PDB file of C-alpha atoms in Angstrom:
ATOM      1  CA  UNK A   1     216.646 236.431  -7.392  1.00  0.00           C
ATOM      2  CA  UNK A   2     214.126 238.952  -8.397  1.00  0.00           C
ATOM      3  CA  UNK A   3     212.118 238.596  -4.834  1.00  0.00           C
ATOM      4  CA  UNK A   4     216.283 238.499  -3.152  1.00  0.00           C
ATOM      5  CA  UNK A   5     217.011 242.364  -4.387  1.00  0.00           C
ATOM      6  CA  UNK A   6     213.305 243.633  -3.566  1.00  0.00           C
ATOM      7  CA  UNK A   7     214.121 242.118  -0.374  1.00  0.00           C
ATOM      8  CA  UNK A   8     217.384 243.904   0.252  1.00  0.00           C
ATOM      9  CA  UNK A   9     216.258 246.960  -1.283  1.00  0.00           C
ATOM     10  CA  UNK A  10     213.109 247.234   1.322  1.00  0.00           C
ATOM     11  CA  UNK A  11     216.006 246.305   4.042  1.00  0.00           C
ATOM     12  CA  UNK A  12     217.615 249.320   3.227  1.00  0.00           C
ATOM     13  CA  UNK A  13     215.271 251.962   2.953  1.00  0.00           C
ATOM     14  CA  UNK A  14     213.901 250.667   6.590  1.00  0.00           C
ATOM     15  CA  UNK A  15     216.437 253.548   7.594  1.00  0.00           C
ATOM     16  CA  UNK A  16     215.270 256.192  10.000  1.00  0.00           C
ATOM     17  CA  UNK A  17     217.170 258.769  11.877  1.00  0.00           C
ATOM     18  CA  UNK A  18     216.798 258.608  15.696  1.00  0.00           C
ATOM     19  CA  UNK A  19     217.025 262.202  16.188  1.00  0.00           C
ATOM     20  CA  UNK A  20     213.933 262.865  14.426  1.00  0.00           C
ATOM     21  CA  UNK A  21     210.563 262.955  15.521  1.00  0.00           C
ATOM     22  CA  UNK A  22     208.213 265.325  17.381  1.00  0.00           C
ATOM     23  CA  UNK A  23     210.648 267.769  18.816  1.00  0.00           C
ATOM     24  CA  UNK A  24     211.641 271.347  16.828  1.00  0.00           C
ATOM     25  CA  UNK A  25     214.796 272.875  16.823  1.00  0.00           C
ATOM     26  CA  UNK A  26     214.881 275.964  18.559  1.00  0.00           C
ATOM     27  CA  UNK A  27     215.279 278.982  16.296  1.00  0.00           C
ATOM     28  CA  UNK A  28     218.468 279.472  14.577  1.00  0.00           C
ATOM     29  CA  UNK A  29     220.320 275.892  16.101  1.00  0.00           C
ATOM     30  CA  UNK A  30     220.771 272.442  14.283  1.00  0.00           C
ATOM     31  CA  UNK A  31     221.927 269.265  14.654  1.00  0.00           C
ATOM     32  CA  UNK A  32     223.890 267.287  11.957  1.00  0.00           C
ATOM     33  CA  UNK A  33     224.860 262.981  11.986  1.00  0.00           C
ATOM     34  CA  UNK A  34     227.092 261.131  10.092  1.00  0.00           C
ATOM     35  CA  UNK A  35     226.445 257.278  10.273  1.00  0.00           C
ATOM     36  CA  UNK A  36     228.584 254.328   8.733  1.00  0.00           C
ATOM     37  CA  UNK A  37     226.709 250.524   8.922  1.00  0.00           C
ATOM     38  CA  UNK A  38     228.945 247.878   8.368  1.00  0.00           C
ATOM     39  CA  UNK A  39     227.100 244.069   7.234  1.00  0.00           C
ATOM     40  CA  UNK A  40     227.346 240.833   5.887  1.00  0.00           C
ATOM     41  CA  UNK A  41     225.126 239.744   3.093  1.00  0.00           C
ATOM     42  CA  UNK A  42     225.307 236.887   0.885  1.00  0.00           C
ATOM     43  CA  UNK A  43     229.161 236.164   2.147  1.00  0.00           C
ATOM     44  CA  UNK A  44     230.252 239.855   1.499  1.00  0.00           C
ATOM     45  CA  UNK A  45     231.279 242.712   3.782  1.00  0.00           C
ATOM     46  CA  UNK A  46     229.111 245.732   2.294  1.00  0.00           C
ATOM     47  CA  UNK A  47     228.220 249.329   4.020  1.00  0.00           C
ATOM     48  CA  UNK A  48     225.774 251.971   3.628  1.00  0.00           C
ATOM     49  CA  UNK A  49     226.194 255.460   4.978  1.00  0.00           C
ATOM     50  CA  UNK A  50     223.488 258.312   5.981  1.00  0.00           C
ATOM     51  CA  UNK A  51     223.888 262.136   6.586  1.00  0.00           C
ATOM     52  CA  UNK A  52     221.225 264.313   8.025  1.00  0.00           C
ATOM     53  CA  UNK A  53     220.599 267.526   9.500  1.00  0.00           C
ATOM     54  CA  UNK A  54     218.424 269.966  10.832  1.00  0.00           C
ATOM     55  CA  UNK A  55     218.244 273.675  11.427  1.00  0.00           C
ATOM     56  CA  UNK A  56     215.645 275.782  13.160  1.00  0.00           C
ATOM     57  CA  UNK A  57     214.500 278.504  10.954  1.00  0.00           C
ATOM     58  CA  UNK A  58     211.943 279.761  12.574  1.00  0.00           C
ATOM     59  CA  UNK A  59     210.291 279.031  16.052  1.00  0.00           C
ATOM     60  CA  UNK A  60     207.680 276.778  14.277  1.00  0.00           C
ATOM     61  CA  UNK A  61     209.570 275.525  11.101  1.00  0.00           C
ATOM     62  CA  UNK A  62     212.427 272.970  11.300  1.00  0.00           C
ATOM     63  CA  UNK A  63     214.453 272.496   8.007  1.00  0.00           C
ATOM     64  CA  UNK A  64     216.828 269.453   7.093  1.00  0.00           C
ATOM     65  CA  UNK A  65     218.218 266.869   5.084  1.00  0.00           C
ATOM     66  CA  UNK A  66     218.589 262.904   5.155  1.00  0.00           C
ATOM     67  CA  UNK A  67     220.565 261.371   2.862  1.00  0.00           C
ATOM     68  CA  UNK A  68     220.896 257.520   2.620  1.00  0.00           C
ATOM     69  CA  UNK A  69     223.458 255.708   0.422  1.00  0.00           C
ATOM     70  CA  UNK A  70     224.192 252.212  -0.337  1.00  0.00           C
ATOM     71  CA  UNK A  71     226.921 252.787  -2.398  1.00  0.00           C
ATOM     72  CA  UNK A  72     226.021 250.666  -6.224  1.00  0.00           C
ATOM     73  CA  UNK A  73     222.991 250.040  -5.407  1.00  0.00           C
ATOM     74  CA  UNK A  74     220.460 252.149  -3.784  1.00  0.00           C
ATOM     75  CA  UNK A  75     219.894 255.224  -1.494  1.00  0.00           C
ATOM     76  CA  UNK A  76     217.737 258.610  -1.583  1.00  0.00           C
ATOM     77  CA  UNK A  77     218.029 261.960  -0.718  1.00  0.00           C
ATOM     78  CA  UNK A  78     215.702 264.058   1.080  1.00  0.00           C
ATOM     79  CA  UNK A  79     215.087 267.634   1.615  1.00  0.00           C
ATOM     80  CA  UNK A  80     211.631 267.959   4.348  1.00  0.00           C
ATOM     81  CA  UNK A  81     210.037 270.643   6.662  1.00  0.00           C
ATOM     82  CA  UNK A  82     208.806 269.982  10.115  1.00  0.00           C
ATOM     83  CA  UNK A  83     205.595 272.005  12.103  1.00  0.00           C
ATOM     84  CA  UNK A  84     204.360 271.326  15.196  1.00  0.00           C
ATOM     85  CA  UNK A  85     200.917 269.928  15.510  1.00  0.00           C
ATOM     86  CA  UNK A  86     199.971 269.876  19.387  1.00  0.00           C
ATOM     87  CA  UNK A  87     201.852 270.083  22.609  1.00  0.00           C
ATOM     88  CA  UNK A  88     200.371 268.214  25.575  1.00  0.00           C
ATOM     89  CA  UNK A  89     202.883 269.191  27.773  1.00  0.00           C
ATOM     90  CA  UNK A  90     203.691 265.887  30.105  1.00  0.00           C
ATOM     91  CA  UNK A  91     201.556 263.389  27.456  1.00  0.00           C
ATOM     92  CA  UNK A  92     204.015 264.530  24.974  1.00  0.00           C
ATOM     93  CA  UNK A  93     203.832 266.047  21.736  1.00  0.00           C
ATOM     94  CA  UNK A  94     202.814 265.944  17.837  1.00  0.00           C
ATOM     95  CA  UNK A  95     204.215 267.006  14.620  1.00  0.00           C
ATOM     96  CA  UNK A  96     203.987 266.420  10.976  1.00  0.00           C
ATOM     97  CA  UNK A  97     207.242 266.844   8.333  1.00  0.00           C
ATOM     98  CA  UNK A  98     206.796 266.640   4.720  1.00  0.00           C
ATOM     99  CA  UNK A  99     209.543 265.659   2.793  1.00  0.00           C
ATOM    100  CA  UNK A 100     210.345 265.700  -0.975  1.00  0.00           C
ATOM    101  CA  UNK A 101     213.668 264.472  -3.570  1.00  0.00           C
ATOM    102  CA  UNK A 102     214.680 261.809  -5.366  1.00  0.00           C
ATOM    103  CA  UNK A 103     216.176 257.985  -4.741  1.00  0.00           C
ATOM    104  CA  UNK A 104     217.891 255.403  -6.607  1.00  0.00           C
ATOM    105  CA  UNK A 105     218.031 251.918  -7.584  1.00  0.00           C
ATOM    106  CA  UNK A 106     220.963 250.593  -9.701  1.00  0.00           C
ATOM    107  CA  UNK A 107     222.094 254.003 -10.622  1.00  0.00           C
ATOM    108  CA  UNK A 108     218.522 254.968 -11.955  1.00  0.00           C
ATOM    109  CA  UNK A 109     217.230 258.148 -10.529  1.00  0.00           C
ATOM    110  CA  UNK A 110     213.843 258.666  -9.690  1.00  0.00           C
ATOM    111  CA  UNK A 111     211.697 261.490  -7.822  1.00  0.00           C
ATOM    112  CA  UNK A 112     209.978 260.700  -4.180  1.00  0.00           C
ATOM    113  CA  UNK A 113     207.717 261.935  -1.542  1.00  0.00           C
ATOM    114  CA  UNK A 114     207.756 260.987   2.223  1.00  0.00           C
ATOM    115  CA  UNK A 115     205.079 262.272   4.790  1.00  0.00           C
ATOM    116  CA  UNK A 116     205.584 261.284   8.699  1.00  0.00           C
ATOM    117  CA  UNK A 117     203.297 261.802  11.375  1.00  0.00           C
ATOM    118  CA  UNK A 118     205.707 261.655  14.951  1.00  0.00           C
ATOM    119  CA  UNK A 119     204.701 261.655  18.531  1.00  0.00           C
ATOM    120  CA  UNK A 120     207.620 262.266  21.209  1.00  0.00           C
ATOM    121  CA  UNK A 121     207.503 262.514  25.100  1.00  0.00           C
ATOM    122  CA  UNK A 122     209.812 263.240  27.585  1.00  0.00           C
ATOM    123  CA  UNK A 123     210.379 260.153  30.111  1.00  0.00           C
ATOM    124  CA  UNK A 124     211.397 259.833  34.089  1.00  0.00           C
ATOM    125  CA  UNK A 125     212.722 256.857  34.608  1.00  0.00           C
ATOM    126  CA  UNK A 126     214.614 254.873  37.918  1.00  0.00           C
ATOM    127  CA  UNK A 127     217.582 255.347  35.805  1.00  0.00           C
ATOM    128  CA  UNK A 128     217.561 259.042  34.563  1.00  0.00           C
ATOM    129  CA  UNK A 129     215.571 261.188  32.260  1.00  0.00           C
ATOM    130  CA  UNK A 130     214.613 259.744  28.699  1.00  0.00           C
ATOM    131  CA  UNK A 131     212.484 260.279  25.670  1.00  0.00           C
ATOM    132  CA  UNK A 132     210.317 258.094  23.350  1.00  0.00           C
ATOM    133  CA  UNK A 133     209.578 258.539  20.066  1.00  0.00           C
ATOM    134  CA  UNK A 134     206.767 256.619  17.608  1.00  0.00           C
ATOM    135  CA  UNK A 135     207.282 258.219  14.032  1.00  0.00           C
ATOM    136  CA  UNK A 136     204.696 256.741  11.416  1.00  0.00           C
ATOM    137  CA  UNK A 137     205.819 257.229   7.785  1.00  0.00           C
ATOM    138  CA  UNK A 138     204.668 256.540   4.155  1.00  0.00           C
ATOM    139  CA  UNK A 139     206.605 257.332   1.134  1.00  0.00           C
ATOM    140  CA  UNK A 140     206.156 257.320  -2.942  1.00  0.00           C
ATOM    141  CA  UNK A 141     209.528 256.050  -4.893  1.00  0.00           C
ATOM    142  CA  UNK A 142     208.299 257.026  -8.003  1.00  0.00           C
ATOM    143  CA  UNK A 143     209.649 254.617 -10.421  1.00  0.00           C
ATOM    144  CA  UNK A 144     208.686 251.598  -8.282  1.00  0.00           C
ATOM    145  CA  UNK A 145     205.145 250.519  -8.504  1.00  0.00           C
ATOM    146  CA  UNK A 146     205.272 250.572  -4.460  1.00  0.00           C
ATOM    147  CA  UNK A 147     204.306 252.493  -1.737  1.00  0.00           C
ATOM    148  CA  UNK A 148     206.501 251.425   2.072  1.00  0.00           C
ATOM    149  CA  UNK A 149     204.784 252.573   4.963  1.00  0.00           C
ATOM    150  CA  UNK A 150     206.960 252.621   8.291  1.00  0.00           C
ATOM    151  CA  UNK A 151     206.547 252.463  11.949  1.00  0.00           C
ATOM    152  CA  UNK A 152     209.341 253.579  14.081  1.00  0.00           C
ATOM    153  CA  UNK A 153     210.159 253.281  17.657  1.00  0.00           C
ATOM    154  CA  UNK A 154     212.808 254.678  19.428  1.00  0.00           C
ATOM    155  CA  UNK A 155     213.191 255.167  23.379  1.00  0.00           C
ATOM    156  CA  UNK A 156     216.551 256.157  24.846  1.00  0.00           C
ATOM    157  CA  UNK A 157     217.938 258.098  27.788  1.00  0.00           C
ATOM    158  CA  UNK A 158     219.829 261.671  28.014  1.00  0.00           C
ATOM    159  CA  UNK A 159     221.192 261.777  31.793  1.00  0.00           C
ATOM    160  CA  UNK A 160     224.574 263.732  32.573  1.00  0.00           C
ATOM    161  CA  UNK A 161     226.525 260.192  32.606  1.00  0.00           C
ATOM    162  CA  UNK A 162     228.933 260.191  30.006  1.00  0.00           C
ATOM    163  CA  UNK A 163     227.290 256.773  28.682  1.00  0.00           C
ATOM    164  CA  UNK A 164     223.169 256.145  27.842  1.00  0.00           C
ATOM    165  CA  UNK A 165     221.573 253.234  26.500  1.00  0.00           C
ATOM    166  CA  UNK A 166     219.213 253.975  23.314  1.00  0.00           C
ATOM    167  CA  UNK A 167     217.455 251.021  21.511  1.00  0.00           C
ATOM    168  CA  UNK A 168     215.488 251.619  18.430  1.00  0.00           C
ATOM    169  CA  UNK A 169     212.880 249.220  16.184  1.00  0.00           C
ATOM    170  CA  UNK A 170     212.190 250.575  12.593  1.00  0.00           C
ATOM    171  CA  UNK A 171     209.431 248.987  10.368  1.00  0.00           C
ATOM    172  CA  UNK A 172     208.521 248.762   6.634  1.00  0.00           C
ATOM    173  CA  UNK A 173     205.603 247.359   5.050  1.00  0.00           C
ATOM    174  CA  UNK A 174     205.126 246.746   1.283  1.00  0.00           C
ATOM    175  CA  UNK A 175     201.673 245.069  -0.259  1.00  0.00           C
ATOM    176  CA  UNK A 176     202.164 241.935  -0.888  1.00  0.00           C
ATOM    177  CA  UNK A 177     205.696 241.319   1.412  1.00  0.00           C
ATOM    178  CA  UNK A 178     205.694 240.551   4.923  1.00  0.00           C
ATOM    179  CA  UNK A 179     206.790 243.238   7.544  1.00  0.00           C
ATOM    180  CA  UNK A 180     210.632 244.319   7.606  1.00  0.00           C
ATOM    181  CA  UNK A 181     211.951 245.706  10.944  1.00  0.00           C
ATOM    182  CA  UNK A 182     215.932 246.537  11.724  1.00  0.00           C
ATOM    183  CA  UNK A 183     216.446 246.334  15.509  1.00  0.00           C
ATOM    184  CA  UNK A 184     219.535 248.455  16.735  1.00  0.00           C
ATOM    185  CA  UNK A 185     220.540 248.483  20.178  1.00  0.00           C
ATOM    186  CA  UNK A 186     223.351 251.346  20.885  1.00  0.00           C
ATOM    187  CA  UNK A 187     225.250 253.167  23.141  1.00  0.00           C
ATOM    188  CA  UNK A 188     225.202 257.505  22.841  1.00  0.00           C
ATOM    189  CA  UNK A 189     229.092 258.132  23.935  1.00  0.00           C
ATOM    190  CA  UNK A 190     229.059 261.930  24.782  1.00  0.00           C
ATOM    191  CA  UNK A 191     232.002 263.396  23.027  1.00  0.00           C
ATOM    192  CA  UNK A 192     231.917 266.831  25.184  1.00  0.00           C
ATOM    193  CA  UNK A 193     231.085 270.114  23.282  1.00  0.00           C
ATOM    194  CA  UNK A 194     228.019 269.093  22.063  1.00  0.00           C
ATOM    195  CA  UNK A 195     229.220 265.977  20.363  1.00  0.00           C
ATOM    196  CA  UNK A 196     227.723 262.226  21.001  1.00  0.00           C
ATOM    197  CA  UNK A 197     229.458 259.267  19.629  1.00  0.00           C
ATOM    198  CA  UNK A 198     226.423 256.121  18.691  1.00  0.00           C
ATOM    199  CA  UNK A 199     227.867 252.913  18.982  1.00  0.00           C
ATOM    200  CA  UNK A 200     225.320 249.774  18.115  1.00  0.00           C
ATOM    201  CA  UNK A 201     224.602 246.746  16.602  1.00  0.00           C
ATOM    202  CA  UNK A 202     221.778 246.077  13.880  1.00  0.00           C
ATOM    203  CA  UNK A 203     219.929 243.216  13.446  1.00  0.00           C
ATOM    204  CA  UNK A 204     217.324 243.321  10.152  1.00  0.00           C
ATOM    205  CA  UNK A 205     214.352 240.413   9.567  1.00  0.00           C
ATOM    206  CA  UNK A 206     215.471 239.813   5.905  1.00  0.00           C
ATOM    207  CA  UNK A 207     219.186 239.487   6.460  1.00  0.00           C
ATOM    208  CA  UNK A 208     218.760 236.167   8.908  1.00  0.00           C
ATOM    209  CA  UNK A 209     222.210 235.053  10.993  1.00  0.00           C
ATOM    210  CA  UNK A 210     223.716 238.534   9.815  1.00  0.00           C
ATOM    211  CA  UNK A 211     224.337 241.792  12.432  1.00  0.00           C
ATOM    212  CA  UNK A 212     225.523 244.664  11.379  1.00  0.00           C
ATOM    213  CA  UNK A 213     228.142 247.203  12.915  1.00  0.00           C
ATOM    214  CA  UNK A 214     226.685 251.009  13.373  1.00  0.00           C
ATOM    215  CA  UNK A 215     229.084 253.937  13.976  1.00  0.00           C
ATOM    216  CA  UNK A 216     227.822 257.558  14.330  1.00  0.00           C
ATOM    217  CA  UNK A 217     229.074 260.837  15.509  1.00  0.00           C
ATOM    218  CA  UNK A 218     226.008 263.251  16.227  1.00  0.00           C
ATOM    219  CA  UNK A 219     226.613 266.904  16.680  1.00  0.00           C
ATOM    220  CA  UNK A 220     224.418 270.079  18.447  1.00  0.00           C
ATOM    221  CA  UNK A 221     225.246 273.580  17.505  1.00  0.00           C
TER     222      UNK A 221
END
């Protein structure tokens, strides 16, 4: 049973935010995402929710939040910075963001770290313009005696259509575990006034026969 919850517990911090990554917000804008995942697991309907967001405070600094909750059982919250590393112009761009609060598991509280190392380019496709972003993550959950390093992948396109295909492939990696990966194929529905519904469907290594239901509203300003 023991092995079962460290399982589902690495299955749910394998939870990244598409909209992250490489790019800055411009100076005084943001961005802000509510997200609602609906699964099965172990014969029950559960859900976990995330909120994040992200302002530009300066022309090099981009503050946020991500918040993760699994409502009983576990979830974080995160407060990081973002700075630009190198701009390649076509061959895309670096960054690193630090991040730094606390997380939870079974109601008990404990501080953690994340650092991620992103690379993003811009993409020209047959089909419209697009982006791709690799995001490469590891973070301390003091409290745990573990340390989960992630790989993230997420490609996607941004074309005036009022429909775009995104698909995204997150990893996690504990010593000792194998590798856990949550596959999401979705649809960005754009809501006018700079307003995208995400419509997908999740599909995680450790929770086999089971797909989950992902709703999101994403927001510019």
């Amino acid at each position: 049973m023991g092995r079962v919850l460290l399982a589902l517990w690495i299955c749910l911090v394998v939870a990244g935010q598409a909209a992250a990554g490489a790019w800055l917000r411009e100076r005084g804008t943001g961005f802000t995402s509510a997200t609602a995942t609906l699964y099965r697991f172990n014969g029950f309907v559960d859900y976990k929710t995330t909120a994040y967001g992200e302002w530009g405070v300066t022309d090099r600094w981009t503050l946020g939040f991500d918040v993760n909750e699994q409502p009983g059982l576990a979830g974080h919250a995160l407060l990081f910075l973002r700075y630009p590393l190198a701009d390649l112009g076509q061959r895309g761009r670096f960054a690193v963001e630090a991040g730094v609060g606390g997380h939870h598991w079974l109601g008990a509280w404990s501080p953690m770290t994340k650092l991620t190392l992103s690379y993003g380019k811009g993409l020209d496709s047959r089909w419209g313009h697009g982006w791709f972003a690799a995001d490469a993550g590891w973070e301390r959950r003091f409290g745990t005696a573990t340390e989960i390093f992630k790989l993230d992948f997420t490609a996607g396109l941004a074309t005036p259509r009022r429909i775009d295909p995104m698909l995204q492939l997150e990893t996690a990696y504990v010593s000792g575990l194998p590798v856990f990966w949550t596959l999401t194929p979705a649809l960005l529905i754009d809501a006018g006034k700079g307003g995208t519904w995400v419509v997908g469907l999740e599909r995680k290594s450790d929770l086999p026969g089971t797909i989950g239901l992902k709703l999101g509203f994403w927001r510019s300003f």
